[in-house]
Short mmCIF file of C-alpha atoms and ligand atoms in Angstrom, two decimals:
data_model
loop_
_atom_site.label_atom_id
_atom_site.label_comp_id
_atom_site.label_asym_id
_atom_site.label_seq_id
_atom_site.Cartn_x
_atom_site.Cartn_y
_atom_site.Cartn_z
CA MET A 279 -147.84 -148.10 10.99
CA ARG A 280 -146.50 -147.10 14.37
CA LEU A 281 -143.34 -149.19 13.70
CA ILE A 282 -142.78 -147.39 10.38
CA ALA A 283 -143.18 -144.04 12.11
CA ILE A 284 -140.64 -145.02 14.77
CA LEU A 285 -138.20 -146.31 12.14
CA SER A 286 -138.50 -143.12 10.10
CA LEU A 287 -137.90 -141.05 13.21
CA LEU A 288 -134.78 -143.11 13.95
CA MET A 289 -133.52 -142.56 10.41
CA ILE A 290 -134.09 -138.81 10.62
CA THR A 291 -132.24 -138.71 13.95
CA GLN A 292 -129.33 -140.63 12.42
CA ILE A 293 -129.16 -138.28 9.46
CA SER A 294 -129.07 -135.24 11.70
CA VAL A 295 -126.32 -136.81 13.83
CA ALA A 296 -124.35 -137.58 10.65
CA GLN A 297 -124.67 -133.97 9.52
CA ASN A 298 -123.14 -132.73 12.78
CA LYS A 299 -120.24 -135.13 12.58
CA VAL A 300 -116.73 -133.77 12.40
CA ASP A 301 -114.46 -134.95 9.60
CA ALA A 302 -110.91 -134.96 8.31
CA ARG A 303 -111.60 -131.98 6.04
CA GLN A 304 -111.46 -129.79 9.14
CA VAL A 305 -107.84 -130.67 9.94
CA ILE A 306 -105.12 -128.41 8.55
CA ALA A 307 -101.47 -129.36 8.99
CA HIS A 308 -99.52 -126.26 10.11
CA ARG A 309 -96.45 -125.86 7.83
CA GLY A 310 -97.17 -129.37 6.51
CA ALA A 311 -96.91 -132.57 8.51
CA TRP A 312 -93.42 -132.22 9.97
CA LYS A 313 -93.49 -132.78 13.72
CA ASN A 314 -94.08 -136.52 13.73
CA THR A 315 -92.51 -137.24 10.34
CA GLY A 316 -89.12 -135.54 10.69
CA ALA A 317 -89.66 -133.57 7.46
CA PRO A 318 -88.54 -129.92 7.51
CA GLN A 319 -91.38 -127.44 8.07
CA ASN A 320 -92.64 -125.83 4.85
CA SER A 321 -90.92 -128.43 2.65
CA LEU A 322 -92.35 -130.39 -0.27
CA GLU A 323 -91.78 -133.46 1.89
CA SER A 324 -93.99 -132.06 4.68
CA LEU A 325 -96.69 -131.21 2.11
CA LYS A 326 -96.52 -134.75 0.73
CA HIS A 327 -96.95 -136.19 4.24
CA ALA A 328 -100.02 -133.99 4.80
CA PHE A 329 -101.51 -135.30 1.53
CA GLU A 330 -100.75 -138.90 2.52
CA LEU A 331 -102.32 -138.48 5.96
CA GLY A 332 -105.51 -137.25 4.30
CA CYS A 333 -105.49 -133.84 5.97
CA GLY A 334 -108.20 -131.39 4.97
CA GLY A 335 -105.52 -128.81 4.29
CA SER A 336 -101.83 -128.09 4.51
CA GLU A 337 -100.64 -124.63 5.47
CA PHE A 338 -97.43 -122.98 4.22
CA ASP A 339 -95.79 -119.55 4.24
CA ILE A 340 -95.01 -117.48 1.15
CA ASN A 341 -92.23 -114.90 0.84
CA MET A 342 -90.83 -113.24 -2.30
CA THR A 343 -87.15 -113.02 -3.28
CA ARG A 344 -85.48 -109.87 -4.66
CA ASP A 345 -85.97 -111.19 -8.20
CA GLY A 346 -89.69 -111.82 -7.62
CA VAL A 347 -89.67 -115.59 -7.01
CA LEU A 348 -92.34 -116.87 -4.59
CA VAL A 349 -90.70 -119.20 -2.09
CA ILE A 350 -91.99 -121.20 0.87
CA ASN A 351 -90.30 -120.28 4.14
CA HIS A 352 -91.68 -119.24 7.50
CA ASP A 353 -89.45 -116.28 8.27
CA ALA A 354 -88.36 -113.27 6.24
CA ASP A 355 -84.84 -114.74 6.69
CA TYR A 356 -83.59 -117.99 5.15
CA PHE A 357 -80.66 -119.41 7.13
CA GLY A 358 -79.71 -115.88 8.19
CA SER A 359 -80.13 -114.24 4.75
CA LYS A 360 -82.91 -111.74 4.10
CA ILE A 361 -85.12 -113.26 1.41
CA GLU A 362 -86.13 -109.92 -0.07
CA GLU A 363 -82.53 -108.78 -0.47
CA LEU A 364 -81.20 -111.76 -2.40
CA THR A 365 -82.08 -113.57 -5.62
CA TYR A 366 -83.44 -117.11 -5.66
CA ALA A 367 -80.12 -118.43 -7.02
CA GLU A 368 -78.21 -116.76 -4.19
CA LEU A 369 -80.55 -118.07 -1.49
CA ASN A 370 -80.74 -121.57 -2.94
CA LYS A 371 -77.02 -122.15 -2.40
CA THR A 372 -78.21 -123.32 1.03
CA LYS A 373 -80.54 -126.35 0.97
CA LEU A 374 -83.11 -127.57 3.50
CA LYS A 375 -81.91 -130.19 5.96
CA ASN A 376 -83.41 -133.00 3.84
CA GLY A 377 -81.46 -131.76 0.80
CA GLU A 378 -84.45 -130.04 -0.87
CA ASP A 379 -84.03 -126.75 -2.69
CA LEU A 380 -85.59 -123.69 -1.08
CA PRO A 381 -89.17 -124.66 -2.03
CA LEU A 382 -91.00 -122.77 -4.76
CA LEU A 383 -94.72 -121.99 -4.51
CA GLU A 384 -94.94 -123.23 -8.09
CA ASN A 385 -93.69 -126.68 -7.03
CA PHE A 386 -96.22 -126.80 -4.19
CA PHE A 387 -99.00 -126.26 -6.74
CA LYS A 388 -97.42 -128.80 -9.11
CA MET A 389 -97.31 -131.41 -6.35
CA ALA A 390 -100.99 -130.78 -5.54
CA GLY A 391 -101.95 -131.71 -9.11
CA LYS A 392 -105.55 -131.54 -10.28
CA ASN A 393 -108.43 -131.68 -7.78
CA PRO A 394 -106.38 -132.40 -4.66
CA LYS A 395 -108.34 -133.63 -1.64
CA THR A 396 -106.14 -131.52 0.63
CA LEU A 397 -106.64 -127.74 0.51
CA LEU A 398 -103.60 -125.54 -0.01
CA VAL A 399 -103.62 -123.02 2.82
CA ALA A 400 -101.36 -120.31 1.45
CA GLU A 401 -100.17 -117.73 3.94
CA ILE A 402 -99.04 -114.45 2.41
CA LYS A 403 -96.28 -113.22 4.70
CA PRO A 404 -96.31 -109.47 5.37
CA SER A 405 -93.31 -107.98 3.60
CA PRO A 406 -90.68 -106.27 5.80
CA SER A 407 -90.72 -103.50 3.15
CA GLY A 408 -94.37 -102.69 3.78
CA ALA A 409 -97.96 -103.11 2.68
CA GLU A 410 -97.40 -102.43 -1.01
CA ARG A 411 -95.03 -105.37 -1.39
CA SER A 412 -97.34 -107.59 0.73
CA GLU A 413 -100.13 -106.79 -1.76
CA LYS A 414 -97.81 -107.68 -4.62
CA ILE A 415 -96.98 -111.05 -3.02
CA ALA A 416 -100.73 -111.67 -2.60
CA ALA A 417 -101.45 -110.78 -6.24
CA GLU A 418 -98.61 -112.97 -7.54
CA ALA A 419 -99.66 -115.94 -5.38
CA TYR A 420 -103.24 -115.52 -6.64
CA LYS A 421 -101.97 -115.51 -10.24
CA MET A 422 -99.99 -118.69 -9.63
CA ALA A 423 -102.98 -120.52 -8.08
CA LYS A 424 -105.07 -119.44 -11.07
CA LYS A 425 -102.41 -120.66 -13.53
CA TYR A 426 -102.53 -124.13 -11.94
CA LYS A 427 -106.36 -124.06 -11.79
CA LEU A 428 -106.18 -124.45 -8.02
CA LEU A 429 -108.15 -121.39 -6.88
CA LYS A 430 -111.01 -123.59 -5.63
CA HIS A 431 -108.51 -125.66 -3.65
CA THR A 432 -106.65 -122.75 -2.07
CA VAL A 433 -107.37 -120.79 1.10
CA PHE A 434 -105.37 -117.55 1.22
CA ILE A 435 -104.51 -116.35 4.73
CA SER A 436 -102.53 -113.33 5.95
CA PHE A 437 -101.68 -111.16 8.93
CA SER A 438 -101.49 -108.28 6.45
CA TYR A 439 -104.96 -106.75 6.23
CA GLU A 440 -103.85 -104.97 3.05
CA ALA A 441 -102.95 -108.32 1.46
CA VAL A 442 -106.33 -109.74 2.54
CA LEU A 443 -108.21 -106.79 1.01
CA LYS A 444 -106.14 -107.06 -2.17
CA LEU A 445 -107.15 -110.71 -2.56
CA VAL A 446 -110.81 -109.89 -1.92
CA SER A 447 -110.62 -107.15 -4.57
CA LEU A 448 -109.05 -109.55 -7.10
CA ASP A 449 -111.70 -112.25 -6.80
CA LYS A 450 -114.89 -112.39 -4.79
CA LYS A 451 -115.15 -116.17 -5.08
CA ILE A 452 -111.86 -117.19 -3.47
CA LYS A 453 -111.40 -118.34 0.11
CA VAL A 454 -109.58 -115.73 2.21
CA GLN A 455 -109.06 -115.62 5.98
CA TYR A 456 -107.58 -112.82 8.06
CA LEU A 457 -105.10 -113.89 10.75
CA THR A 458 -104.37 -111.05 13.14
CA GLY A 459 -107.36 -111.38 15.45
CA ASP A 460 -107.90 -107.64 15.92
CA LYS A 461 -111.09 -107.37 13.88
CA SER A 462 -114.53 -108.57 14.86
CA PRO A 463 -116.57 -110.80 12.56
CA ASP A 464 -118.85 -107.79 11.84
CA VAL A 465 -115.94 -105.66 10.64
CA LEU A 466 -114.72 -108.45 8.34
CA LYS A 467 -118.20 -109.07 6.98
CA ALA A 468 -118.64 -105.36 6.22
CA ALA A 469 -115.29 -105.39 4.37
CA LYS A 470 -116.43 -108.49 2.39
CA VAL A 471 -113.61 -110.59 3.86
CA PRO A 472 -115.05 -114.12 3.76
CA GLY A 473 -113.23 -115.70 6.68
CA LEU A 474 -111.06 -115.49 9.74
CA ASP A 475 -108.24 -117.63 11.11
CA TYR A 476 -107.46 -116.47 14.64
CA HIS A 477 -105.21 -117.66 17.44
CA PHE A 478 -107.35 -119.84 19.71
CA SER A 479 -106.92 -117.37 22.59
CA VAL A 480 -108.81 -114.74 20.54
CA PHE A 481 -111.90 -116.98 20.62
CA GLU A 482 -111.42 -117.45 24.36
CA LYS A 483 -111.21 -113.68 24.93
CA ASN A 484 -114.20 -113.06 22.66
CA PRO A 485 -116.49 -115.99 23.42
CA ASP A 486 -119.22 -114.83 21.02
CA TRP A 487 -116.97 -114.36 17.96
CA LEU A 488 -117.05 -117.93 16.66
CA LYS A 489 -120.85 -118.09 16.78
CA LYS A 490 -121.10 -114.59 15.34
CA ALA A 491 -118.75 -115.46 12.46
CA GLN A 492 -120.76 -118.63 11.76
CA ALA A 493 -124.03 -116.69 11.81
CA LEU A 494 -122.55 -114.21 9.32
CA GLY A 495 -121.49 -117.06 7.02
CA LEU A 496 -117.75 -116.51 7.47
CA SER A 497 -115.40 -119.48 7.29
CA THR A 498 -113.59 -120.03 10.59
CA ASN A 499 -110.20 -121.40 11.55
CA ALA A 500 -108.00 -121.38 14.66
CA TRP A 501 -104.24 -121.71 15.10
CA THR A 502 -102.19 -123.41 16.46
CA VAL A 503 -104.39 -126.02 18.09
CA ASN A 504 -102.15 -128.78 19.43
CA LYS A 505 -103.95 -129.94 22.58
CA PRO A 506 -106.59 -132.65 22.11
CA GLU A 507 -109.04 -130.97 24.60
CA LEU A 508 -108.89 -127.75 22.61
CA MET A 509 -109.23 -129.57 19.28
CA GLU A 510 -112.32 -131.29 20.61
CA ASP A 511 -113.81 -128.10 22.02
CA LEU A 512 -113.43 -126.13 18.79
CA LEU A 513 -114.58 -128.99 16.57
CA LYS A 514 -117.68 -129.46 18.73
CA GLN A 515 -118.45 -125.78 18.24
CA GLY A 516 -118.51 -126.46 14.50
CA ILE A 517 -115.40 -124.49 13.53
CA SER A 518 -114.64 -124.89 9.80
CA TYR A 519 -110.97 -125.77 10.40
CA ILE A 520 -108.34 -126.21 13.08
CA THR A 521 -104.69 -125.62 12.16
CA THR A 522 -102.33 -127.89 14.06
CA ASP A 523 -98.76 -129.14 14.38
CA GLU A 524 -100.33 -132.47 15.37
CA PRO A 525 -102.48 -133.46 12.39
CA GLU A 526 -102.14 -137.16 13.26
CA LYS A 527 -103.74 -136.55 16.70
CA ALA A 528 -106.49 -134.36 15.25
CA LEU A 529 -107.28 -136.89 12.51
CA GLU A 530 -107.46 -139.67 15.08
CA LEU A 531 -109.94 -137.60 17.09
CA VAL A 532 -112.21 -136.78 14.15
CA ARG A 533 -112.05 -140.32 12.79
CA LYS A 534 -113.22 -141.58 16.17
CA GLY A 535 -116.09 -139.09 15.88
CA LEU A 536 -114.81 -137.23 19.02
MG1 LIG B 655 -98.01 -119.71 8.66
#
């Protein structure tokens, strides 16, 4: 009897350890997996590498051309041309360094297919023309994710609080995280924003924010976490995701169980 009791206790302990384990779903490749693969940032190739690595998510940046096309590019400029001032055809005369066209959000969703294992972490870039256009980009990106039945597989993120609130108003069930780091978990909770994705230094300056966000049921994410010690520290604190230029390193860490 005593042996059975001991064995059951051991099993319970093992289960609870397993539940606290970190896993690959927490690792988000920042702008795709580009650093160690040679793919251009924010390209279809970098997204494909993130899928192949088995990352939990792959982040990318969305801007909108003058003719309303949603394109993937980090800056408001594409090889020196202002994205909002030119049409897609005009911009696409210049190709990425691997020969790809200026990537379309639509093609990112197409590549993800049905039920992808890797989340699409879609950053809505604040428009240089102001909040109204940022909200429009958010609404159009939402529509596109819905069209491809990928809302459950998408996390929308933005530095534009207006874009974040627009997304929350469109759909209460979607995953949305605010990026700027100037609002406490309480403020976000009160505004019904379901998550935050802050620069790691914000969590260092506000040591209670991660715990607070977790207690409030917000999803949590930190960028851009490239150092293994920092990856380990945040993962041990049970952060939902870390966003990194080094997904290979982060995956190695989580697969070793830290
Ligand atoms: Mg980004």
